[in-house]
């Protein structure tokens, strides 16, 4: 069974631009969570989606948004990029939210110049 | 939301057992303790999880204290490939119809296995 896939793997953007990252969960998994990882802040939870609805949300500004499609694939969008948004963005999938084990993808490394 | 605290770094000799502690003193009765590790900026890898009983799998053992306020991840025979950052997290039980709940990762312990 294929693991969690994320595209693109690497991305370079400039301040003020927007970016969309994609995540395909493990087949059969319906919950997708997104995390931001930076050297200074560690791994921080962004949001979790299940059945196309946002179920859990971390403390990030409204510039960070996401959505989930009927096939459980998820996208996250960051608008008006700032230098501090440079990070590794990780996606994790699980069968259902919260209690089930999450499996992480390789991440998308975003660099904002 | 329950939080976890871990030592920032530990060393372990190759072949010896690595014991990684985690404190989660505000854990609720229906919250699970999960352990993940991350090798060189790859995606975190699931290791093990438990509620209140000790657990063991092919990778590690998890010992949870009776009051559930702390736990220890044990790698029985550490190898160089076990060098990584180990995260202890608490997962809220939450229901799909529940309100927003934060998922909190600890700072992680950087384990260095020494030859």
PDB file of N, CA, C and O in Angstrom, chain A residues 62-109:
ATOM      1  N   UNK A  62      -5.208  33.498   9.597  1.00  0.00           N
ATOM      2  CA  UNK A  62      -6.136  33.136   8.538  1.00  0.00           C
ATOM      3  C   UNK A  62      -5.495  32.983   7.171  1.00  0.00           C
ATOM      4  O   UNK A  62      -6.127  32.472   6.248  1.00  0.00           O
ATOM      5  N   UNK A  63      -4.239  33.450   7.036  1.00  0.00           N
ATOM      6  CA  UNK A  63      -3.536  33.260   5.755  1.00  0.00           C
ATOM      7  C   UNK A  63      -3.348  31.776   5.433  1.00  0.00           C
ATOM      8  O   UNK A  63      -3.134  31.412   4.283  1.00  0.00           O
ATOM      9  N   UNK A  64      -3.408  30.964   6.457  1.00  0.00           N
ATOM     10  CA  UNK A  64      -3.254  29.516   6.285  1.00  0.00           C
ATOM     11  C   UNK A  64      -4.649  28.892   6.202  1.00  0.00           C
ATOM     12  O   UNK A  64      -5.466  29.040   7.114  1.00  0.00           O
ATOM     13  N   UNK A  65      -4.908  28.228   5.133  1.00  0.00           N
ATOM     14  CA  UNK A  65      -6.213  27.590   4.965  1.00  0.00           C
ATOM     15  C   UNK A  65      -6.033  26.244   4.288  1.00  0.00           C
ATOM     16  O   UNK A  65      -4.962  25.937   3.763  1.00  0.00           O
ATOM     17  N   UNK A  66      -7.075  25.470   4.318  1.00  0.00           N
ATOM     18  CA  UNK A  66      -6.985  24.165   3.686  1.00  0.00           C
ATOM     19  C   UNK A  66      -8.347  23.689   3.246  1.00  0.00           C
ATOM     20  O   UNK A  66      -9.367  24.344   3.478  1.00  0.00           O
ATOM     21  N   UNK A  67      -8.323  22.561   2.598  1.00  0.00           N
ATOM     22  CA  UNK A  67      -9.581  21.932   2.228  1.00  0.00           C
ATOM     23  C   UNK A  67      -9.317  20.461   1.950  1.00  0.00           C
ATOM     24  O   UNK A  67      -8.167  20.041   1.727  1.00  0.00           O
ATOM     25  N   UNK A  68     -10.405  19.702   1.956  1.00  0.00           N
ATOM     26  CA  UNK A  68     -10.294  18.278   1.659  1.00  0.00           C
ATOM     27  C   UNK A  68     -11.343  17.927   0.615  1.00  0.00           C
ATOM     28  O   UNK A  68     -12.485  18.394   0.688  1.00  0.00           O
ATOM     29  N   UNK A  69     -10.960  17.084  -0.288  1.00  0.00           N
ATOM     30  CA  UNK A  69     -11.862  16.693  -1.373  1.00  0.00           C
ATOM     31  C   UNK A  69     -12.557  15.372  -1.050  1.00  0.00           C
ATOM     32  O   UNK A  69     -12.200  14.694  -0.085  1.00  0.00           O
ATOM     33  N   UNK A  70     -13.520  15.028  -1.875  1.00  0.00           N
ATOM     34  CA  UNK A  70     -14.314  13.823  -1.601  1.00  0.00           C
ATOM     35  C   UNK A  70     -13.476  12.548  -1.648  1.00  0.00           C
ATOM     36  O   UNK A  70     -13.843  11.532  -1.061  1.00  0.00           O
ATOM     37  N   UNK A  71     -12.339  12.603  -2.342  1.00  0.00           N
ATOM     38  CA  UNK A  71     -11.468  11.408  -2.384  1.00  0.00           C
ATOM     39  C   UNK A  71     -10.431  11.432  -1.253  1.00  0.00           C
ATOM     40  O   UNK A  71      -9.485  10.661  -1.270  1.00  0.00           O
ATOM     41  N   UNK A  72     -10.621  12.335  -0.288  1.00  0.00           N
ATOM     42  CA  UNK A  72      -9.781  12.500   0.908  1.00  0.00           C
ATOM     43  C   UNK A  72      -8.477  13.236   0.644  1.00  0.00           C
ATOM     44  O   UNK A  72      -7.769  13.563   1.601  1.00  0.00           O
ATOM     45  N   UNK A  73      -8.141  13.492  -0.601  1.00  0.00           N
ATOM     46  CA  UNK A  73      -6.960  14.318  -0.878  1.00  0.00           C
ATOM     47  C   UNK A  73      -7.171  15.706  -0.286  1.00  0.00           C
ATOM     48  O   UNK A  73      -8.298  16.197  -0.189  1.00  0.00           O
ATOM     49  N   UNK A  74      -6.073  16.298   0.140  1.00  0.00           N
ATOM     50  CA  UNK A  74      -6.176  17.594   0.802  1.00  0.00           C
ATOM     51  C   UNK A  74      -5.179  18.577   0.210  1.00  0.00           C
ATOM     52  O   UNK A  74      -4.125  18.193  -0.310  1.00  0.00           O
ATOM     53  N   UNK A  75      -5.546  19.828   0.269  1.00  0.00           N
ATOM     54  CA  UNK A  75      -4.643  20.906  -0.109  1.00  0.00           C
ATOM     55  C   UNK A  75      -4.594  21.925   1.020  1.00  0.00           C
ATOM     56  O   UNK A  75      -5.581  22.118   1.736  1.00  0.00           O
ATOM     57  N   UNK A  76      -3.432  22.553   1.171  1.00  0.00           N
ATOM     58  CA  UNK A  76      -3.362  23.692   2.054  1.00  0.00           C
ATOM     59  C   UNK A  76      -2.834  24.874   1.257  1.00  0.00           C
ATOM     60  O   UNK A  76      -2.033  24.713   0.333  1.00  0.00           O
ATOM     61  N   UNK A  77      -3.309  26.035   1.614  1.00  0.00           N
ATOM     62  CA  UNK A  77      -2.961  27.255   0.906  1.00  0.00           C
ATOM     63  C   UNK A  77      -2.417  28.277   1.891  1.00  0.00           C
ATOM     64  O   UNK A  77      -2.945  28.416   3.002  1.00  0.00           O
ATOM     65  N   UNK A  78      -1.361  28.934   1.497  1.00  0.00           N
ATOM     66  CA  UNK A  78      -0.839  30.041   2.298  1.00  0.00           C
ATOM     67  C   UNK A  78      -0.831  31.278   1.408  1.00  0.00           C
ATOM     68  O   UNK A  78      -0.198  31.262   0.335  1.00  0.00           O
ATOM     69  N   UNK A  79      -1.526  32.306   1.816  1.00  0.00           N
ATOM     70  CA  UNK A  79      -1.581  33.530   1.016  1.00  0.00           C
ATOM     71  C   UNK A  79      -0.649  34.578   1.614  1.00  0.00           C
ATOM     72  O   UNK A  79      -0.228  34.478   2.774  1.00  0.00           O
ATOM     73  N   UNK A  80      -0.310  35.555   0.801  1.00  0.00           N
ATOM     74  CA  UNK A  80       0.541  36.675   1.241  1.00  0.00           C
ATOM     75  C   UNK A  80       1.729  36.156   2.045  1.00  0.00           C
ATOM     76  O   UNK A  80       1.910  36.443   3.234  1.00  0.00           O
ATOM     77  N   UNK A  81       2.542  35.363   1.383  1.00  0.00           N
ATOM     78  CA  UNK A  81       3.662  34.702   2.044  1.00  0.00           C
ATOM     79  C   UNK A  81       4.596  35.678   2.744  1.00  0.00           C
ATOM     80  O   UNK A  81       4.875  36.780   2.232  1.00  0.00           O
ATOM     81  N   UNK A  82       5.078  35.250   3.903  1.00  0.00           N
ATOM     82  CA  UNK A  82       6.070  36.011   4.676  1.00  0.00           C
ATOM     83  C   UNK A  82       7.335  35.163   4.782  1.00  0.00           C
ATOM     84  O   UNK A  82       7.283  33.933   4.638  1.00  0.00           O
ATOM     85  N   UNK A  83       8.452  35.854   5.070  1.00  0.00           N
ATOM     86  CA  UNK A  83       9.714  35.122   5.199  1.00  0.00           C
ATOM     87  C   UNK A  83       9.611  34.012   6.246  1.00  0.00           C
ATOM     88  O   UNK A  83      10.160  32.923   6.079  1.00  0.00           O
ATOM     89  N   UNK A  84       8.870  34.288   7.318  1.00  0.00           N
ATOM     90  CA  UNK A  84       8.730  33.326   8.404  1.00  0.00           C
ATOM     91  C   UNK A  84       7.918  32.093   8.055  1.00  0.00           C
ATOM     92  O   UNK A  84       7.843  31.162   8.854  1.00  0.00           O
ATOM     93  N   UNK A  85       7.319  32.102   6.867  1.00  0.00           N
ATOM     94  CA  UNK A  85       6.563  30.917   6.438  1.00  0.00           C
ATOM     95  C   UNK A  85       7.479  29.845   5.855  1.00  0.00           C
ATOM     96  O   UNK A  85       7.017  28.738   5.547  1.00  0.00           O
ATOM     97  N   UNK A  86       8.749  30.160   5.699  1.00  0.00           N
ATOM     98  CA  UNK A  86       9.698  29.157   5.228  1.00  0.00           C
ATOM     99  C   UNK A  86       9.753  28.012   6.231  1.00  0.00           C
ATOM    100  O   UNK A  86      10.026  28.224   7.416  1.00  0.00           O
ATOM    101  N   UNK A  87       9.479  26.822   5.770  1.00  0.00           N
ATOM    102  CA  UNK A  87       9.371  25.696   6.693  1.00  0.00           C
ATOM    103  C   UNK A  87       9.199  24.414   5.902  1.00  0.00           C
ATOM    104  O   UNK A  87       9.024  24.419   4.690  1.00  0.00           O
ATOM    105  N   UNK A  88       9.218  23.303   6.659  1.00  0.00           N
ATOM    106  CA  UNK A  88       8.838  22.004   6.110  1.00  0.00           C
ATOM    107  C   UNK A  88       7.373  21.791   6.470  1.00  0.00           C
ATOM    108  O   UNK A  88       7.010  21.829   7.648  1.00  0.00           O
ATOM    109  N   UNK A  89       6.526  21.603   5.477  1.00  0.00           N
ATOM    110  CA  UNK A  89       5.106  21.385   5.723  1.00  0.00           C
ATOM    111  C   UNK A  89       4.814  19.890   5.571  1.00  0.00           C
ATOM    112  O   UNK A  89       5.024  19.306   4.518  1.00  0.00           O
ATOM    113  N   UNK A  90       4.322  19.328   6.644  1.00  0.00           N
ATOM    114  CA  UNK A  90       4.090  17.887   6.708  1.00  0.00           C
ATOM    115  C   UNK A  90       2.609  17.575   6.715  1.00  0.00           C
ATOM    116  O   UNK A  90       1.823  18.271   7.353  1.00  0.00           O
ATOM    117  N   UNK A  91       2.269  16.540   6.019  1.00  0.00           N
ATOM    118  CA  UNK A  91       0.899  16.047   5.980  1.00  0.00           C
ATOM    119  C   UNK A  91       0.892  14.662   6.618  1.00  0.00           C
ATOM    120  O   UNK A  91       1.830  13.880   6.428  1.00  0.00           O
ATOM    121  N   UNK A  92      -0.144  14.369   7.370  1.00  0.00           N
ATOM    122  CA  UNK A  92      -0.283  13.053   7.986  1.00  0.00           C
ATOM    123  C   UNK A  92      -1.696  12.544   7.762  1.00  0.00           C
ATOM    124  O   UNK A  92      -2.649  13.328   7.813  1.00  0.00           O
ATOM    125  N   UNK A  93      -1.832  11.257   7.529  1.00  0.00           N
ATOM    126  CA  UNK A  93      -3.173  10.705   7.338  1.00  0.00           C
ATOM    127  C   UNK A  93      -3.444   9.620   8.369  1.00  0.00           C
ATOM    128  O   UNK A  93      -2.526   8.987   8.912  1.00  0.00           O
ATOM    129  N   UNK A  94      -4.728   9.428   8.648  1.00  0.00           N
ATOM    130  CA  UNK A  94      -5.158   8.356   9.536  1.00  0.00           C
ATOM    131  C   UNK A  94      -6.537   7.913   9.088  1.00  0.00           C
ATOM    132  O   UNK A  94      -7.207   8.595   8.316  1.00  0.00           O
ATOM    133  N   UNK A  95      -6.963   6.770   9.591  1.00  0.00           N
ATOM    134  CA  UNK A  95      -8.264   6.233   9.182  1.00  0.00           C
ATOM    135  C   UNK A  95      -9.379   7.219   9.537  1.00  0.00           C
ATOM    136  O   UNK A  95     -10.212   7.567   8.705  1.00  0.00           O
ATOM    137  N   UNK A  96      -9.373   7.619  10.806  1.00  0.00           N
ATOM    138  CA  UNK A  96     -10.347   8.606  11.290  1.00  0.00           C
ATOM    139  C   UNK A  96      -9.579   9.540  12.202  1.00  0.00           C
ATOM    140  O   UNK A  96      -8.441   9.274  12.565  1.00  0.00           O
ATOM    141  N   UNK A  97     -10.182  10.675  12.595  1.00  0.00           N
ATOM    142  CA  UNK A  97      -9.433  11.647  13.393  1.00  0.00           C
ATOM    143  C   UNK A  97      -9.073  11.159  14.786  1.00  0.00           C
ATOM    144  O   UNK A  97      -9.674  10.238  15.316  1.00  0.00           O
ATOM    145  N   UNK A  98      -8.111  11.836  15.332  1.00  0.00           N
ATOM    146  CA  UNK A  98      -7.770  11.856  16.755  1.00  0.00           C
ATOM    147  C   UNK A  98      -7.249  10.555  17.342  1.00  0.00           C
ATOM    148  O   UNK A  98      -6.139  10.505  17.794  1.00  0.00           O
ATOM    149  N   UNK A  99      -8.005   9.515  17.395  1.00  0.00           N
ATOM    150  CA  UNK A  99      -7.551   8.336  18.124  1.00  0.00           C
ATOM    151  C   UNK A  99      -6.694   7.412  17.283  1.00  0.00           C
ATOM    152  O   UNK A  99      -5.970   6.599  17.812  1.00  0.00           O
ATOM    153  N   UNK A 100      -6.777   7.540  16.002  1.00  0.00           N
ATOM    154  CA  UNK A 100      -6.060   6.609  15.144  1.00  0.00           C
ATOM    155  C   UNK A 100      -4.631   7.059  14.899  1.00  0.00           C
ATOM    156  O   UNK A 100      -4.307   8.240  14.920  1.00  0.00           O
ATOM    157  N   UNK A 101      -3.760   6.110  14.650  1.00  0.00           N
ATOM    158  CA  UNK A 101      -2.365   6.394  14.354  1.00  0.00           C
ATOM    159  C   UNK A 101      -2.245   7.207  13.077  1.00  0.00           C
ATOM    160  O   UNK A 101      -2.888   6.914  12.079  1.00  0.00           O
ATOM    161  N   UNK A 102      -1.403   8.243  13.126  1.00  0.00           N
ATOM    162  CA  UNK A 102      -1.139   9.057  11.954  1.00  0.00           C
ATOM    163  C   UNK A 102       0.134   8.584  11.262  1.00  0.00           C
ATOM    164  O   UNK A 102       1.107   8.223  11.925  1.00  0.00           O
ATOM    165  N   UNK A 103       0.123   8.653   9.948  1.00  0.00           N
ATOM    166  CA  UNK A 103       1.299   8.316   9.151  1.00  0.00           C
ATOM    167  C   UNK A 103       1.657   9.543   8.321  1.00  0.00           C
ATOM    168  O   UNK A 103       0.807  10.095   7.627  1.00  0.00           O
ATOM    169  N   UNK A 104       2.939   9.922   8.411  1.00  0.00           N
ATOM    170  CA  UNK A 104       3.376  11.176   7.799  1.00  0.00           C
ATOM    171  C   UNK A 104       3.934  10.977   6.401  1.00  0.00           C
ATOM    172  O   UNK A 104       4.515   9.948   6.076  1.00  0.00           O
ATOM    173  N   UNK A 105       3.772  12.013   5.584  1.00  0.00           N
ATOM    174  CA  UNK A 105       4.400  12.066   4.286  1.00  0.00           C
ATOM    175  C   UNK A 105       5.800  12.645   4.405  1.00  0.00           C
ATOM    176  O   UNK A 105       6.243  13.019   5.485  1.00  0.00           O
ATOM    177  N   UNK A 106       6.515  12.762   3.264  1.00  0.00           N
ATOM    178  CA  UNK A 106       7.897  13.254   3.295  1.00  0.00           C
ATOM    179  C   UNK A 106       8.001  14.759   3.494  1.00  0.00           C
ATOM    180  O   UNK A 106       9.058  15.268   3.838  1.00  0.00           O
ATOM    181  N   UNK A 107       6.889  15.466   3.268  1.00  0.00           N
ATOM    182  CA  UNK A 107       6.903  16.912   3.476  1.00  0.00           C
ATOM    183  C   UNK A 107       7.173  17.697   2.214  1.00  0.00           C
ATOM    184  O   UNK A 107       7.708  17.183   1.222  1.00  0.00           O
ATOM    185  N   UNK A 108       6.771  18.954   2.249  1.00  0.00           N
ATOM    186  CA  UNK A 108       7.105  19.933   1.209  1.00  0.00           C
ATOM    187  C   UNK A 108       7.954  21.004   1.870  1.00  0.00           C
ATOM    188  O   UNK A 108       7.527  21.625   2.846  1.00  0.00           O
ATOM    189  N   UNK A 109       9.148  21.205   1.320  1.00  0.00           N
ATOM    190  CA  UNK A 109      10.020  22.248   1.883  1.00  0.00           C
ATOM    191  C   UNK A 109       9.789  23.535   1.110  1.00  0.00           C
ATOM    192  O   UNK A 109      10.063  23.614  -0.091  1.00  0.00           O
TER     193      UNK A 109
END
